[in-house]
CSV table of C-alpha atoms and ligand atoms in Angstrom, one decimal:
chain,number,residue,atom,x,y,z
G,1,MET,CA,-7.9,-20.5,-4.4
G,2,ARG,CA,-10.6,-19.6,-7.0
G,3,ASP,CA,-11.3,-16.6,-9.0
G,4,THR,CA,-14.7,-16.9,-10.6
G,5,GLU,CA,-16.7,-14.8,-13.1
G,6,LYS,CA,-18.8,-13.6,-10.2
G,7,HIS,CA,-15.6,-12.2,-8.5
G,8,GLN,CA,-14.5,-10.6,-11.7
G,9,GLY,CA,-18.0,-9.0,-12.1
G,10,LEU,CA,-17.8,-7.6,-8.5
G,11,ARG,CA,-14.4,-6.1,-9.4
G,12,VAL,CA,-15.8,-4.4,-12.4
G,13,GLN,CA,-18.4,-2.8,-10.1
G,14,LEU,CA,-15.7,-1.8,-7.6
G,15,VAL,CA,-13.6,-0.1,-10.3
G,16,LYS,CA,-16.7,1.8,-11.4
G,17,LEU,CA,-17.2,3.0,-7.9
G,18,LEU,CA,-13.6,4.1,-7.5
G,19,GLU,CA,-13.9,6.1,-10.8
G,20,GLN,CA,-17.1,7.7,-9.4
G,21,LYS,CA,-15.1,8.6,-6.3
G,22,GLY,CA,-12.5,10.4,-8.4
G,23,ILE,CA,-9.8,7.8,-9.2
G,24,THR,CA,-8.5,8.4,-12.8
G,25,ASP,CA,-5.2,6.6,-13.0
G,26,LYS,CA,-5.8,3.9,-15.7
G,27,ASN,CA,-2.9,1.7,-14.5
G,28,VAL,CA,-4.3,1.7,-10.9
G,29,LEU,CA,-7.8,0.9,-12.0
G,30,GLU,CA,-6.6,-1.9,-14.3
G,31,ALA,CA,-4.6,-3.5,-11.5
G,32,ILE,CA,-7.6,-3.4,-9.1
G,33,LYS,CA,-9.7,-5.0,-11.9
G,34,LYS,CA,-7.2,-7.8,-12.2
G,35,ILE,CA,-6.3,-8.6,-8.6
G,36,PRO,CA,-8.5,-11.2,-6.7
G,37,ARG,CA,-8.9,-9.2,-3.5
G,38,HIS,CA,-11.0,-11.9,-1.9
G,39,LEU,CA,-7.9,-14.2,-1.8
G,40,PHE,CA,-6.2,-11.6,0.5
G,41,LEU,CA,-9.0,-12.2,3.2
G,42,ASP,CA,-9.6,-15.3,5.2
G,43,SER,CA,-12.1,-17.5,3.3
G,44,GLY,CA,-15.5,-17.0,4.8
G,45,PHE,CA,-15.2,-13.2,4.5
G,46,GLU,CA,-15.3,-13.4,0.7
G,47,GLN,CA,-18.5,-11.4,0.5
G,48,TYR,CA,-16.8,-8.4,2.0
G,49,ALA,CA,-13.8,-8.4,-0.4
G,50,TYR,CA,-15.4,-6.1,-3.1
G,51,GLN,CA,-17.1,-3.7,-0.8
G,52,ASP,CA,-15.1,-0.4,-0.5
G,53,LYS,CA,-14.2,-1.1,3.1
G,54,ALA,CA,-11.2,-1.9,5.3
G,55,PHE,CA,-11.3,-5.3,6.9
G,56,PRO,CA,-9.4,-7.2,9.7
G,57,ILE,CA,-6.6,-9.4,8.5
G,58,GLY,CA,-5.2,-10.7,11.8
G,59,ALA,CA,-2.6,-9.5,14.3
G,60,GLY,CA,-5.0,-6.6,15.0
G,61,GLN,CA,-4.3,-5.1,11.5
G,62,THR,CA,-6.5,-4.3,8.5
G,63,ILE,CA,-6.4,-4.6,4.7
G,64,SER,CA,-6.8,-0.9,3.6
G,65,GLN,CA,-10.0,0.2,1.9
G,66,PRO,CA,-9.8,-0.2,-1.9
G,67,TYR,CA,-10.4,3.6,-2.3
G,68,THR,CA,-7.4,4.3,0.0
G,69,VAL,CA,-5.2,1.8,-1.9
G,70,ALA,CA,-6.2,3.4,-5.2
G,71,PHE,CA,-5.8,7.0,-3.8
G,72,GLN,CA,-2.3,6.4,-2.5
G,73,SER,CA,-1.2,4.4,-5.6
G,74,GLN,CA,-2.4,7.3,-7.8
G,75,LEU,CA,-0.5,9.9,-5.7
G,76,LEU,CA,2.7,7.8,-6.1
G,77,GLU,CA,2.4,8.1,-10.0
G,78,VAL,CA,4.2,4.8,-10.3
G,79,LYS,CA,5.7,3.9,-13.6
G,80,LYS,CA,6.8,0.5,-14.9
G,81,ASP,CA,10.2,-0.5,-13.4
G,82,ASP,CA,10.1,2.2,-10.7
G,83,LYS,CA,11.7,1.1,-7.4
G,84,VAL,CA,9.1,1.5,-4.7
G,85,LEU,CA,9.4,1.0,-1.0
G,86,GLU,CA,6.3,0.1,0.9
G,87,ILE,CA,6.0,0.4,4.7
G,88,GLY,CA,3.4,-2.0,6.1
G,89,THR,CA,3.0,-5.1,3.8
G,90,GLY,CA,0.0,-6.3,5.8
G,91,SER,CA,-2.2,-8.6,3.6
G,92,GLY,CA,0.0,-7.8,0.6
G,93,TYR,CA,-2.9,-6.3,-1.4
G,94,GLN,CA,-1.3,-2.9,-1.9
G,95,THR,CA,2.0,-4.7,-2.7
G,96,ALA,CA,0.1,-6.6,-5.4
G,97,VAL,CA,-1.4,-3.4,-6.9
G,98,LEU,CA,2.1,-1.9,-7.2
G,99,CYS,CA,3.6,-5.1,-8.6
G,100,THR,CA,0.8,-5.4,-11.2
G,101,ILE,CA,1.5,-1.8,-12.4
G,102,GLY,CA,5.1,-3.0,-13.0
G,103,ALA,CA,7.0,-1.5,-10.1
G,104,LYS,CA,9.9,-3.2,-8.4
G,105,VAL,CA,8.5,-3.4,-4.9
G,106,TYR,CA,10.4,-3.6,-1.6
G,107,SER,CA,8.1,-4.0,1.4
G,108,ILE,CA,8.5,-4.1,5.2
G,109,GLU,CA,6.2,-5.6,7.8
G,110,ARG,CA,6.7,-5.6,11.6
G,111,GLN,CA,4.2,-8.3,12.5
G,112,ASN,CA,5.9,-11.6,12.0
G,113,GLU,CA,2.7,-13.5,11.6
G,114,LEU,CA,1.6,-11.3,8.7
G,115,PHE,CA,5.1,-11.2,7.2
G,116,LYS,CA,5.1,-15.0,7.0
G,117,THR,CA,1.5,-15.5,5.7
G,118,THR,CA,1.9,-12.8,3.0
G,119,SER,CA,5.3,-14.0,1.9
G,120,LEU,CA,3.7,-17.4,1.1
G,121,LEU,CA,0.5,-16.0,-0.4
G,122,LEU,CA,2.0,-13.6,-3.0
G,123,PRO,CA,4.0,-16.1,-5.0
G,124,LYS,CA,1.0,-18.4,-5.1
G,125,LEU,CA,-0.9,-15.6,-6.8
G,126,GLY,CA,1.9,-15.0,-9.3
G,127,ILE,CA,2.9,-11.7,-7.6
G,128,ARG,CA,6.6,-11.3,-7.2
G,129,PRO,CA,7.9,-8.3,-5.1
G,130,LYS,CA,11.6,-7.7,-5.3
G,131,HIS,CA,12.0,-8.0,-1.6
G,132,LEU,CA,9.8,-8.7,1.5
G,133,SER,CA,11.4,-7.8,4.8
G,134,PHE,CA,10.4,-8.4,8.4
G,135,GLY,CA,11.4,-5.3,10.5
G,136,ASP,CA,10.8,-1.8,11.5
G,137,GLY,CA,9.6,0.5,8.6
G,138,TYR,CA,10.7,3.6,10.5
G,139,LYS,CA,14.2,2.8,9.4
G,140,GLY,CA,13.3,2.1,5.8
G,141,LEU,CA,15.7,-0.2,3.8
G,142,PRO,CA,19.0,1.7,3.6
G,143,ASN,CA,20.8,-1.2,1.8
G,144,TYR,CA,18.4,-1.0,-1.1
G,145,ALA,CA,18.0,2.9,-1.3
G,146,PRO,CA,17.4,5.2,-3.1
G,147,PHE,CA,13.8,4.7,-4.1
G,148,ASP,CA,11.7,6.4,-6.8
G,149,SER,CA,8.8,6.5,-4.4
G,150,ILE,CA,7.9,5.4,-0.9
G,151,ILE,CA,4.4,4.6,0.4
G,152,VAL,CA,3.5,4.3,4.1
G,153,THR,CA,0.3,2.3,4.7
G,154,ALA,CA,-0.1,3.0,8.4
G,155,GLY,CA,-0.8,6.2,10.3
G,156,ALA,CA,2.5,7.9,11.1
G,157,PRO,CA,2.8,10.4,14.0
G,158,ILE,CA,5.8,11.9,12.2
G,159,ILE,CA,7.7,11.6,8.9
G,160,PRO,CA,10.5,9.2,9.6
G,161,LYS,CA,13.8,10.9,8.7
G,162,PRO,CA,15.4,7.8,7.2
G,163,LEU,CA,12.5,7.6,4.7
G,164,MET,CA,13.2,11.1,3.5
G,165,ALA,CA,16.8,10.3,3.1
G,166,GLN,CA,16.1,7.2,1.1
G,167,LEU,CA,14.0,9.0,-1.5
G,168,LYS,CA,15.6,9.9,-4.9
G,169,ILE,CA,15.6,13.6,-6.0
G,170,GLY,CA,12.3,14.1,-7.8
G,171,GLY,CA,10.9,11.1,-5.9
G,172,ARG,CA,7.5,11.0,-4.1
G,173,LEU,CA,6.7,9.9,-0.5
G,174,VAL,CA,3.0,9.3,0.3
G,175,ILE,CA,2.3,9.1,4.0
G,176,PRO,CA,-0.8,9.4,6.2
G,177,LEU,CA,0.2,11.8,9.0
G,178,GLY,CA,-1.4,12.0,12.4
G,179,GLU,CA,-2.4,10.1,15.5
G,180,LYS,CA,-6.1,9.4,15.6
G,181,GLU,CA,-7.0,10.6,12.1
G,182,GLN,CA,-4.5,11.1,9.4
G,183,ILE,CA,-4.0,13.7,6.7
G,184,MET,CA,-2.8,12.1,3.5
G,185,THR,CA,0.4,13.8,2.7
G,186,LEU,CA,2.6,13.9,-0.4
G,187,LEU,CA,6.3,15.0,-0.2
G,188,ILE,CA,8.2,15.6,-3.4
G,189,ARG,CA,11.9,15.7,-3.1
G,190,LYS,CA,13.2,18.8,-4.8
G,191,ASN,CA,16.9,18.5,-4.1
G,192,GLU,CA,19.2,17.3,-1.3
G,193,THR,CA,17.6,19.4,1.4
G,194,GLN,CA,14.2,20.6,0.1
G,195,PHE,CA,10.8,18.8,0.0
G,196,GLU,CA,7.6,20.2,-1.4
G,197,LYS,CA,4.5,19.2,0.7
G,198,HIS,CA,0.9,18.7,-0.5
G,199,GLU,CA,-2.0,17.6,1.7
G,200,PHE,CA,-5.1,15.6,0.6
G,201,GLY,CA,-7.7,15.3,3.3
G,202,GLU,CA,-8.5,12.9,6.1
G,203,PHE,CA,-8.1,9.2,6.2
G,204,ARG,CA,-8.0,6.5,8.9
G,205,PHE,CA,-5.3,4.0,9.3
G,206,VAL,CA,-4.0,1.6,12.0
G,207,PRO,CA,-0.9,3.2,13.6
G,208,LEU,CA,2.6,2.9,12.4
G,209,LEU,CA,4.3,1.4,15.5
G,210,GLU,CA,7.8,1.9,16.7
G,211,ASP,CA,10.1,-1.1,17.1
G,212,LYS,CA,8.9,-3.7,19.6
G,213,ASN,CA,11.4,-4.1,22.5
U,1,SAH,N1,-0.7,-2.3,2.8
U,1,SAH,C1,-1.5,-3.2,3.7
U,1,SAH,C2,-2.1,-2.3,4.8
U,1,SAH,C3,-2.0,-3.0,6.1
U,1,SAH,S1,-2.3,-2.0,7.6
U,1,SAH,C4,-2.6,-3.9,3.0
U,1,SAH,O1,-2.9,-3.6,1.8
U,1,SAH,O2,-3.1,-4.9,3.5
U,1,SAH,C5,-0.7,-1.4,8.0
U,1,SAH,C6,0.3,-2.4,8.2
U,1,SAH,O3,1.5,-1.7,8.7
U,1,SAH,C7,0.0,-3.5,9.3
U,1,SAH,O4,0.2,-4.7,8.7
U,1,SAH,C8,1.0,-3.2,10.4
U,1,SAH,O5,1.5,-4.3,11.1
U,1,SAH,C9,2.2,-2.5,9.6
U,1,SAH,N2,3.1,-1.7,10.5
U,1,SAH,C10,2.8,-0.9,11.5
U,1,SAH,N3,3.9,-0.3,12.0
U,1,SAH,C11,4.9,-0.7,11.2
U,1,SAH,C12,6.3,-0.5,11.2
U,1,SAH,N4,6.9,0.3,12.1
U,1,SAH,N5,7.1,-1.1,10.2
U,1,SAH,C13,6.5,-1.9,9.3
U,1,SAH,N6,5.2,-2.2,9.3
U,1,SAH,C14,4.4,-1.6,10.2
């Protein structure tokens, strides 16, 4: 597990590119500059790690494109010590970004293989989420709710009701909504019953899948 000056240089370039594409949140950019993304891919694919592209990570899943990670993280407006729920741990890269910003991260993954690999990888990199869980993200984590913000990192056909219920008042839920293509959607909880909705253009994600039977 090596992080060299070459890797660090490539990250500086990546951060510049993300700034050009409109990412302005300093905490997000700083986290991306710090985190060795190449260590979240199988070795051998290192050269792809600092391109602004999604990449296969096993179990038919992908590590999200850096721009997408940055865009969703920026929409969350995460502050230090915020309690954040992530649906779709995957490679753990998005988890690492949120932890590096200082959030207390709770994350759920439904592919056991990815859950196991990522649970071992993160502590090796010094990244310590509050809780990693193997299960169905549609249900959220009622035992740990409410959350300051919730991020869904797979394409969701609908907004799962439990996630809305587990959001604090004033909290933000960022979710890519749609079947084939997704509209990045931000819900801000106004009170017990009302949510304000904002939409931010098209993205492409692997699907958020229902429980396996
Ligand atoms: N945040 C990840 C993105 C991985 S892609 C990263 O940075 O690498 C989306 C992930 O969501 C996949 O790992 C997929 O297995 C997971 N997923 C899909 N449906 C899910 C569900 N119902 N509950 C939890 N995770 C789910």
